[in-house]
Short mmCIF file of C-alpha atoms and ligand atoms in Angstrom, two decimals:
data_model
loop_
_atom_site.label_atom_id
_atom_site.label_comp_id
_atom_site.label_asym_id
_atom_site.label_seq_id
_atom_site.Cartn_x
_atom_site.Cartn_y
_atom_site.Cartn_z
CA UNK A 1214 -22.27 -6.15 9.36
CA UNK A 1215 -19.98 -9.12 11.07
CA UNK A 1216 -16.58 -8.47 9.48
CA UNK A 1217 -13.28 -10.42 9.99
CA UNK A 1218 -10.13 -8.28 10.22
CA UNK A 1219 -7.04 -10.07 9.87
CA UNK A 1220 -3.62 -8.64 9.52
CA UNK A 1221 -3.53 -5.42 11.96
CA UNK A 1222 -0.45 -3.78 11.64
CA UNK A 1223 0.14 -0.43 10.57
CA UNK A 1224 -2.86 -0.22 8.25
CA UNK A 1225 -5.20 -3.09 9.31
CA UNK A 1226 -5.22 -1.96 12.88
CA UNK A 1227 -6.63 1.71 11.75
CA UNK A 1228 -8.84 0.36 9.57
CA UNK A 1229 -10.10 -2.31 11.99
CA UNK A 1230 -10.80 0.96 14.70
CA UNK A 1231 -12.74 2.56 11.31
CA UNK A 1232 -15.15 -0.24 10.84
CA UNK A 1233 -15.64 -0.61 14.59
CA UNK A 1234 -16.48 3.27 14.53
CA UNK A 1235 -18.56 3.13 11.27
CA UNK A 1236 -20.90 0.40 14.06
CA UNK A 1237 -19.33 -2.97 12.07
CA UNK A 1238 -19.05 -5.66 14.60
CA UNK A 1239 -15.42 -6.92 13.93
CA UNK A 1240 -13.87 -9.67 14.71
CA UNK A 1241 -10.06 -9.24 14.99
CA UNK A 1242 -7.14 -11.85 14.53
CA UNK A 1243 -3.25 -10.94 14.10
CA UNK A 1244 -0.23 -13.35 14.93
CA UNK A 1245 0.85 -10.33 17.39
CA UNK A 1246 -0.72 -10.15 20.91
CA UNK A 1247 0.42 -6.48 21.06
CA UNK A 1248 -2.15 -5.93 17.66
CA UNK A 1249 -4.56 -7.59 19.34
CA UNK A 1250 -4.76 -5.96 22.78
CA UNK A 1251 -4.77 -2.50 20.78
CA UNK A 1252 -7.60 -3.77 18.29
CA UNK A 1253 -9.60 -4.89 21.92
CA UNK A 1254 -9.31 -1.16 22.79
CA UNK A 1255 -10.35 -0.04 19.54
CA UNK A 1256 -13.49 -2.18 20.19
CA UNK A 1257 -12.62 -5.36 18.32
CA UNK A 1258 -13.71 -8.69 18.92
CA UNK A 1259 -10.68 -10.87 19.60
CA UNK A 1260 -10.78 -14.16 17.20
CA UNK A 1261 -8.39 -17.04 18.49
CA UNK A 1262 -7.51 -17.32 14.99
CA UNK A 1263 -8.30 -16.51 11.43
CA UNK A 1264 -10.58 -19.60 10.94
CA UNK A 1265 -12.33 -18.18 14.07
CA UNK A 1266 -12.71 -14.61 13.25
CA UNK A 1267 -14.05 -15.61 9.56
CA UNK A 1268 -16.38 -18.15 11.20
CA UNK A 1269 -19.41 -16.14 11.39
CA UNK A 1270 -18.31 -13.08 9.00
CA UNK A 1271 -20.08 -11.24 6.45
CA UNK A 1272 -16.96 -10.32 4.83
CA UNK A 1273 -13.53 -11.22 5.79
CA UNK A 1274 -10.77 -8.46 5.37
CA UNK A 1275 -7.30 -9.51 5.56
CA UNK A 1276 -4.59 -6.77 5.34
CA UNK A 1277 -0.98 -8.84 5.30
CA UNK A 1278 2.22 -8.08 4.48
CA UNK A 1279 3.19 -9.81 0.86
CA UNK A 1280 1.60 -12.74 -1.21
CA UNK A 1281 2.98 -15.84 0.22
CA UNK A 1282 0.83 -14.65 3.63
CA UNK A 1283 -1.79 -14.13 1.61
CA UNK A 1284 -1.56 -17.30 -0.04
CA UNK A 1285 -1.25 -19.65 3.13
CA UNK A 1286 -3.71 -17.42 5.56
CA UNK A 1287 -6.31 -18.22 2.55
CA UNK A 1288 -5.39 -21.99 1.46
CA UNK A 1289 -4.89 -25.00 2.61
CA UNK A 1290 -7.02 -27.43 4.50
CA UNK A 1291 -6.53 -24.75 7.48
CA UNK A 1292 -7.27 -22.16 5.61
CA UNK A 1293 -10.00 -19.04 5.46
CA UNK A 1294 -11.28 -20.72 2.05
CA UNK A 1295 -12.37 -24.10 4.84
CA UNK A 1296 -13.83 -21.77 7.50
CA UNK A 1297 -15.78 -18.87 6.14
CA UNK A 1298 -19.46 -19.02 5.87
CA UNK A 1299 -20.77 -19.88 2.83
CA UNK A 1300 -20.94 -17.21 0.04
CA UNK A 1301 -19.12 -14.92 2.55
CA UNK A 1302 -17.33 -11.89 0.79
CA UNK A 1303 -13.09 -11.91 0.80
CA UNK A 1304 -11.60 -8.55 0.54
CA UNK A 1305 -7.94 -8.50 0.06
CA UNK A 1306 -6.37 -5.11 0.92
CA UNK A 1307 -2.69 -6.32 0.88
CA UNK A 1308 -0.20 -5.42 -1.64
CA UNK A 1309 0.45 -8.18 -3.27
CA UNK A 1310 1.80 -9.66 -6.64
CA UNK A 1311 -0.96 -10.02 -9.61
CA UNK A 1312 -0.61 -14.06 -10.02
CA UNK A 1313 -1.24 -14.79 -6.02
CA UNK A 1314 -4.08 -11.96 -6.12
CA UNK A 1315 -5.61 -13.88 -9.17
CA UNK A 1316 -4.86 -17.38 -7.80
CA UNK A 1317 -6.30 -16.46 -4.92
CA UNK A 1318 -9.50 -14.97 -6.71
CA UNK A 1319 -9.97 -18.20 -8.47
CA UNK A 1320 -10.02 -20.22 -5.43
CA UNK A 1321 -12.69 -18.31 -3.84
CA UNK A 1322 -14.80 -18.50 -6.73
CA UNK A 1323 -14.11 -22.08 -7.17
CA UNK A 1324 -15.28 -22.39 -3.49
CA UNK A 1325 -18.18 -19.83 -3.65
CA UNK A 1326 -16.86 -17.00 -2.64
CA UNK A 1327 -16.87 -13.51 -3.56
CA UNK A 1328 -13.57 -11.85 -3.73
CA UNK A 1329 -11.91 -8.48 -4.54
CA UNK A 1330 -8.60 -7.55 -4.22
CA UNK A 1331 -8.80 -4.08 -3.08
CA UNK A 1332 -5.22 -2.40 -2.32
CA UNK A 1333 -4.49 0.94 -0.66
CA UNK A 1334 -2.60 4.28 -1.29
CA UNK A 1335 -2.89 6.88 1.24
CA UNK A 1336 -0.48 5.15 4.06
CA UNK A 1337 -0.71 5.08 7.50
CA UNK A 1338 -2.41 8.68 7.24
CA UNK A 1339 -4.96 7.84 5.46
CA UNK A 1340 -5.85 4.86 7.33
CA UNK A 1341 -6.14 6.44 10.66
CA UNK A 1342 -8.14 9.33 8.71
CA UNK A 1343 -10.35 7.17 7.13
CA UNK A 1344 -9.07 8.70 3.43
CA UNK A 1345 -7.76 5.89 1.65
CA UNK A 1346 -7.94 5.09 -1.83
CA UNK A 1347 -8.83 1.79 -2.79
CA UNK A 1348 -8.67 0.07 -6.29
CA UNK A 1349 -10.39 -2.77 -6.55
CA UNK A 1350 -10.58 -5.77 -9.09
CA UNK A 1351 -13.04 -8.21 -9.11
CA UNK A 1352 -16.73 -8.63 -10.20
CA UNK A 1353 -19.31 -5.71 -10.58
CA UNK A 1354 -21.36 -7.79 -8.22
CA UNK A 1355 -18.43 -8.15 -5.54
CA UNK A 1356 -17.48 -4.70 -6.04
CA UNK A 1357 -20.87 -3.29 -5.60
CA UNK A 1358 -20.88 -5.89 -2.56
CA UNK A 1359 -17.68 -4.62 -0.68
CA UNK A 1360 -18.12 -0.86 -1.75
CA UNK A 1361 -20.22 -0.19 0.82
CA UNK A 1362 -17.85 -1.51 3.79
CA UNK A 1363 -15.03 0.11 1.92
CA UNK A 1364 -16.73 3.91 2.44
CA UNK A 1365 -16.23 3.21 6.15
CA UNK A 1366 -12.20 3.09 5.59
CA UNK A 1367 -11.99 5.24 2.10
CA UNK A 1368 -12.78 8.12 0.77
CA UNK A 1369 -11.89 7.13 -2.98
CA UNK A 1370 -13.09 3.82 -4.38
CA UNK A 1371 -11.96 2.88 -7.95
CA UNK A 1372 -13.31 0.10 -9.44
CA UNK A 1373 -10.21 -0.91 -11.98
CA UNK A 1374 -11.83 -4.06 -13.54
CA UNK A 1375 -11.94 -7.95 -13.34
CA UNK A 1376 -9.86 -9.79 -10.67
CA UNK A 1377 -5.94 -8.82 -10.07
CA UNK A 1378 -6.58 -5.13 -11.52
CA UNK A 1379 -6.58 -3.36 -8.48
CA UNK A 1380 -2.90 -4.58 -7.57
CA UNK A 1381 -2.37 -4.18 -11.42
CA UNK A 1382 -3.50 -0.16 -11.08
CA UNK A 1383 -1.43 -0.07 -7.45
CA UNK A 1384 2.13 -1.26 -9.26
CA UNK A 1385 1.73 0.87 -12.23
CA UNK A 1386 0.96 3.84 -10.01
CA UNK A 1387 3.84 3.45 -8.29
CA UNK A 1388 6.09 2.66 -10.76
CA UNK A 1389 5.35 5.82 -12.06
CA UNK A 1390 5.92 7.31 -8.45
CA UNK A 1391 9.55 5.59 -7.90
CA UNK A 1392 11.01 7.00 -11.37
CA UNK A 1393 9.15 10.15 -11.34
CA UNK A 1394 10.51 11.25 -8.18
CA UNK A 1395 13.91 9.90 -9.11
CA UNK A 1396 13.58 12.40 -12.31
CA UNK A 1397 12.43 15.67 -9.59
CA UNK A 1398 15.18 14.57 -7.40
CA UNK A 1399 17.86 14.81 -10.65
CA UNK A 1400 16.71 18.31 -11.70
CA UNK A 1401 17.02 19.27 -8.07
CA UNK A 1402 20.68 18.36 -8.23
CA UNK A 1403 21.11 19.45 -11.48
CA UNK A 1404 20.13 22.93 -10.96
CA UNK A 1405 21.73 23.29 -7.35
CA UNK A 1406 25.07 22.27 -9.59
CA UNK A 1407 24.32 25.35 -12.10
CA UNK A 1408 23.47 27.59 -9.55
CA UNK A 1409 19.84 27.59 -9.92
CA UNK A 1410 17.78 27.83 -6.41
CA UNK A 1411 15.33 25.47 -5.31
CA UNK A 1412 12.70 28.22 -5.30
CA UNK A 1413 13.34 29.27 -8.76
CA UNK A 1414 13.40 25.50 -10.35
CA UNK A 1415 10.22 24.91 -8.44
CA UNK A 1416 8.36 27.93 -9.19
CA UNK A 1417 9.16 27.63 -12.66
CA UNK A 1418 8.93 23.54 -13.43
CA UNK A 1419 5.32 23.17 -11.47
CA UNK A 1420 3.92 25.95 -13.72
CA UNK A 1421 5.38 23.96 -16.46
CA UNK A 1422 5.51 20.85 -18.79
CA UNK A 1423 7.92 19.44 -15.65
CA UNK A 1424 4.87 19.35 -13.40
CA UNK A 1425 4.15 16.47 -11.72
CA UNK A 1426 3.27 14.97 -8.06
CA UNK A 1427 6.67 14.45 -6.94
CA UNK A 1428 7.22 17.78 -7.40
CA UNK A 1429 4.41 19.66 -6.39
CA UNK A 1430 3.10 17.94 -3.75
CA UNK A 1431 5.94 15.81 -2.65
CA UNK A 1432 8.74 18.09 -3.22
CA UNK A 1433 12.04 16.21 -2.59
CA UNK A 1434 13.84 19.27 -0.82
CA UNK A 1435 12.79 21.37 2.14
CA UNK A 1436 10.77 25.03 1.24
CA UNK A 1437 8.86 24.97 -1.20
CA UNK A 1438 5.59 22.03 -0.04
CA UNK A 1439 5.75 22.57 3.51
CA UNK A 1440 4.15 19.08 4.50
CA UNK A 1441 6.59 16.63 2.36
CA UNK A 1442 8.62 14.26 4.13
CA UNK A 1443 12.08 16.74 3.04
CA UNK A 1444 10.79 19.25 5.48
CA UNK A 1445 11.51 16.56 8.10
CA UNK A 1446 14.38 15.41 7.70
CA UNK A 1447 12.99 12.73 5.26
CA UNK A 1448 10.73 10.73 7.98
CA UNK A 1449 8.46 8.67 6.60
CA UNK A 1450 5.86 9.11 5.23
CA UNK A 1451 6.15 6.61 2.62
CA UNK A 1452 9.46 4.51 3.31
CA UNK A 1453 11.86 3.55 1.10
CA UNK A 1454 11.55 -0.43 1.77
CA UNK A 1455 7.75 0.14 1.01
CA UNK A 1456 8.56 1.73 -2.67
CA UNK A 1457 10.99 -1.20 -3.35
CA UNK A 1458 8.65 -4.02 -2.31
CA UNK A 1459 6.50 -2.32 -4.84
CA UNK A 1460 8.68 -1.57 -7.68
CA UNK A 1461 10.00 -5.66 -7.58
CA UNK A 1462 6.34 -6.22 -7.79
CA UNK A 1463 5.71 -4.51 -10.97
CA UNK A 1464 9.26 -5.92 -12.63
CA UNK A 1465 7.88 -9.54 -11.45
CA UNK A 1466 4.99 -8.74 -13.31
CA UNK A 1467 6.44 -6.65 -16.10
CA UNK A 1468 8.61 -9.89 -16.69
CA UNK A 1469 5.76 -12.28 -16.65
CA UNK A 1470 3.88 -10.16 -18.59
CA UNK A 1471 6.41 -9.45 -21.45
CA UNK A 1472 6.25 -5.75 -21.09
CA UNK A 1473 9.44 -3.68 -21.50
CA UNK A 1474 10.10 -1.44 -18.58
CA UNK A 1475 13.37 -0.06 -18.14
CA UNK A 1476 12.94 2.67 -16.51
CA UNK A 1477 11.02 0.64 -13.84
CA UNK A 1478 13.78 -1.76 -13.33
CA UNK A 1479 16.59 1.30 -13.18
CA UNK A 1480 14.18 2.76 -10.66
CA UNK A 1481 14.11 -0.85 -9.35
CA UNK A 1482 17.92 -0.44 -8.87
CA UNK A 1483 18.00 2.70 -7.47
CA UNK A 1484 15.90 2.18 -4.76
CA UNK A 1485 17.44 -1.41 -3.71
CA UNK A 1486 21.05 0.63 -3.50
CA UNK A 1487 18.94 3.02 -1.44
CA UNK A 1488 17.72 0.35 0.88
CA UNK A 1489 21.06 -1.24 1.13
CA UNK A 1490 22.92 1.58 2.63
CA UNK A 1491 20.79 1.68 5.52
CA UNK A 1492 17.96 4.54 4.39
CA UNK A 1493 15.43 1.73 3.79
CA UNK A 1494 13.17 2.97 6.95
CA UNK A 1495 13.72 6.68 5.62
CA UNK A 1496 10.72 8.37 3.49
CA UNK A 1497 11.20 7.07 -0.53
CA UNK A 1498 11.76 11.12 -1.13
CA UNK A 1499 15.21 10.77 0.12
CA UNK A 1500 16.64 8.97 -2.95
CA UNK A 1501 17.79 12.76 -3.98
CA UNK A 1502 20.59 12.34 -0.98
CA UNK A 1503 21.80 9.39 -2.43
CA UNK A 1504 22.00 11.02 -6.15
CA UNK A 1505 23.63 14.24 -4.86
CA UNK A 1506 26.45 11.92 -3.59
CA UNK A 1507 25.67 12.46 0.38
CA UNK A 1508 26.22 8.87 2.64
CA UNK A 1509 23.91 7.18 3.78
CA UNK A 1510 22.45 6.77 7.55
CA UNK A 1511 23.06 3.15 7.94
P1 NAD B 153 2.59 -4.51 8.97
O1 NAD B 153 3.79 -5.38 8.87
O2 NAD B 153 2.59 -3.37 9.93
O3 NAD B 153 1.30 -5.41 9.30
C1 NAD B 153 1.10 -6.71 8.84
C2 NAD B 153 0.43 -7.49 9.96
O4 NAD B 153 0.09 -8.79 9.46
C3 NAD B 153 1.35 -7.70 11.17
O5 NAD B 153 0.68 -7.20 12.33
C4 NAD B 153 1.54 -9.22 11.24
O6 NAD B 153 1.64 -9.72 12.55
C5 NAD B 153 0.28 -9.69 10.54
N1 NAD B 153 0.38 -11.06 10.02
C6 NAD B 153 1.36 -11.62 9.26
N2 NAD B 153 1.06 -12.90 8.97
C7 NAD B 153 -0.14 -13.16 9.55
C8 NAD B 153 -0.96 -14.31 9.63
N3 NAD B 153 -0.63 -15.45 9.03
N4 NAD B 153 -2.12 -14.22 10.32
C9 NAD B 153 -2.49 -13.07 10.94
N5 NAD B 153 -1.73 -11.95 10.91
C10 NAD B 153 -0.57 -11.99 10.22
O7 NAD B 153 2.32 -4.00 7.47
P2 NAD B 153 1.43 -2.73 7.03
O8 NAD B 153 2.29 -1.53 6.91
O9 NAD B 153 0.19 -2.70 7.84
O10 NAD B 153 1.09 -3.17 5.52
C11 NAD B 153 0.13 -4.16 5.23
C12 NAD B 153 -0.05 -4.20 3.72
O11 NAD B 153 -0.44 -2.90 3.25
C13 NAD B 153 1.24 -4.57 2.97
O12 NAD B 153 0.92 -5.41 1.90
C14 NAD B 153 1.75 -3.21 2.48
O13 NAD B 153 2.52 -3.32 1.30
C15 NAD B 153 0.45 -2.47 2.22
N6 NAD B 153 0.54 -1.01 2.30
C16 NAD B 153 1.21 -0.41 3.32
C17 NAD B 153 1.29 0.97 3.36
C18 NAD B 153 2.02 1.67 4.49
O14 NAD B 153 2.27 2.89 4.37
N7 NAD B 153 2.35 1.00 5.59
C19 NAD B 153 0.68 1.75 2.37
C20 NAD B 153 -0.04 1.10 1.36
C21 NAD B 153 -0.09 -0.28 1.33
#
């Protein structure tokens, strides 16, 4: 297929070389020349802009850093929405607030368009591996249209429901992340305070009604998951700025949506202190440093 690719940064640019390797023929824009001579290598097409690149696309994938890019990359007399071939499919893979995602949605439709809003977990990992997750709102005809493009990049494809789900599914996941691990990362400290080792609390809470992802498979100290971020000195992984950009995206929402969540906006709290005293590049995992009292790096 002809597929636009704009946005290639940390993500887009790996799943740009994907599609390219999968035998896509894509057509690459990014406001960076340094993205762009990489995505050449990769095998890209280089667009002179995002009108260009969605020109003469198939589907146009745009992987950006927050709504407003979103937004203004997509509206506009200027924008995608003016340029794309007609009945062309969008495929939004930013994270992004629910109301742009759904604005957006509508204005492709209005315009002919199909569009799914199809949002990532898996990091930078899993988009040089080719193992992301993607959850992805919009029609069944969209989805079953962008599926297939999606396989190239993914290995887990979740269709959550109508339009704006699949950043709806992404906050609520991790919201759940941000105060679960806050919760491992307080029994840590809790039990290195009575004397209990890290072994013990682990070998005992993941074979129990304590279990849960931050724990076993994300384990906020060093020893007992060999491959989380604590084993290295808290590298990312999954950074701290990321997790907060999230959480504020599912209090905007929680707000807007009426819905009480106050462990979300503690969490919400936590992490922005985190940020502030200079860990924000650090992996999200580290927030048990800042709640056994250590300083910060910044
Ligand atoms: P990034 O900042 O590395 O990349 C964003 C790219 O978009 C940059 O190269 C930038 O130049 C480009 N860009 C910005 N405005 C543009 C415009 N108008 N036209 C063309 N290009 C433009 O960010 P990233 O880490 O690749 O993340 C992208 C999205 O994926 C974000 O929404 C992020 O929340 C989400 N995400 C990131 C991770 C992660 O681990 N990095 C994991 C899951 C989801």
């Amino acid at each position: 297929m002809d597929i636009a690719f704009i946005g290639l940064g940390n993500m887009g640019g790996p799943m740009a070389r994907n599609l390219v390797r999968a035998g896509h023929a894509v057509a690459a824009f990014d406001l960076s020349a340094d993205a762009l001579t990489r995505a050449e290598k990769d095998g890209a097409r280089v667009a002179t802009s995002a009108r260009d690149a969605a020109s003469s696309a198939d589907a146009v994938i745009t992987m950006l850093p927050a709504g407003p890019h979103v937004r203004r990359v997509f509206g506009g007399e200027d924008g995608l929405l003016t340029a794309a071939r007609k009945g062309s499919l969008f495929i939004d893979c930013s994270t992004i607030d629910v109301e742009s995602a759904r604005h957006v949605a509508g204005e492709a439709r209005a315009k002919g368009f199909g569009f799914v809003d199809a949002p990532v977990s898996g990091g930078v990992g899993g988009a040089t591996a080719g193992t992301l997750t993607f959850m992805v709102g919009g029609s069944d005809d969209d989805f079953a249209r962008a599926k297939p493009i999606l396989v190239s990049m993914g290995q887990t494809i979740v269709h959550t429901g109508g339009p704006g789900t699949g950043q709806v599914a992404k906050i609520c996941n991790n919201m759940l992340l941000g105060i679960s691990m806050i919760g491992v990362s307080e029994a840590f400290v809790l039990a290195e305070k009575l004397g209990l080792s890290h072994e013990k609390l682990f070998e005992v809470s993941s074979n129990s009604s304590g279990q849960c992802w931050s724990l076993t498979k994300y384990c906020p100290v060093p020893g007992p998951v060999p491959a989380s971020p604590a084993n290295r000195d808290y590298a990312a992984g999954f950074t701290t700025a990321m997790m907060l950009k999230d959480l504020r995206l599912s209090q905007e929402a929680a707000g807007a949506a009426g819905a009480a969540t106050p462990l979300g906006a503690e969490a919400t709290a936590l992490y922005a202190l985190l940020a502030a005293r200079g860990d924000q590049d650090l992996d999200f995992s580290s927030i048990i440093r800042m709640i056994r009292g250590e300083t910060g790096r910044g």
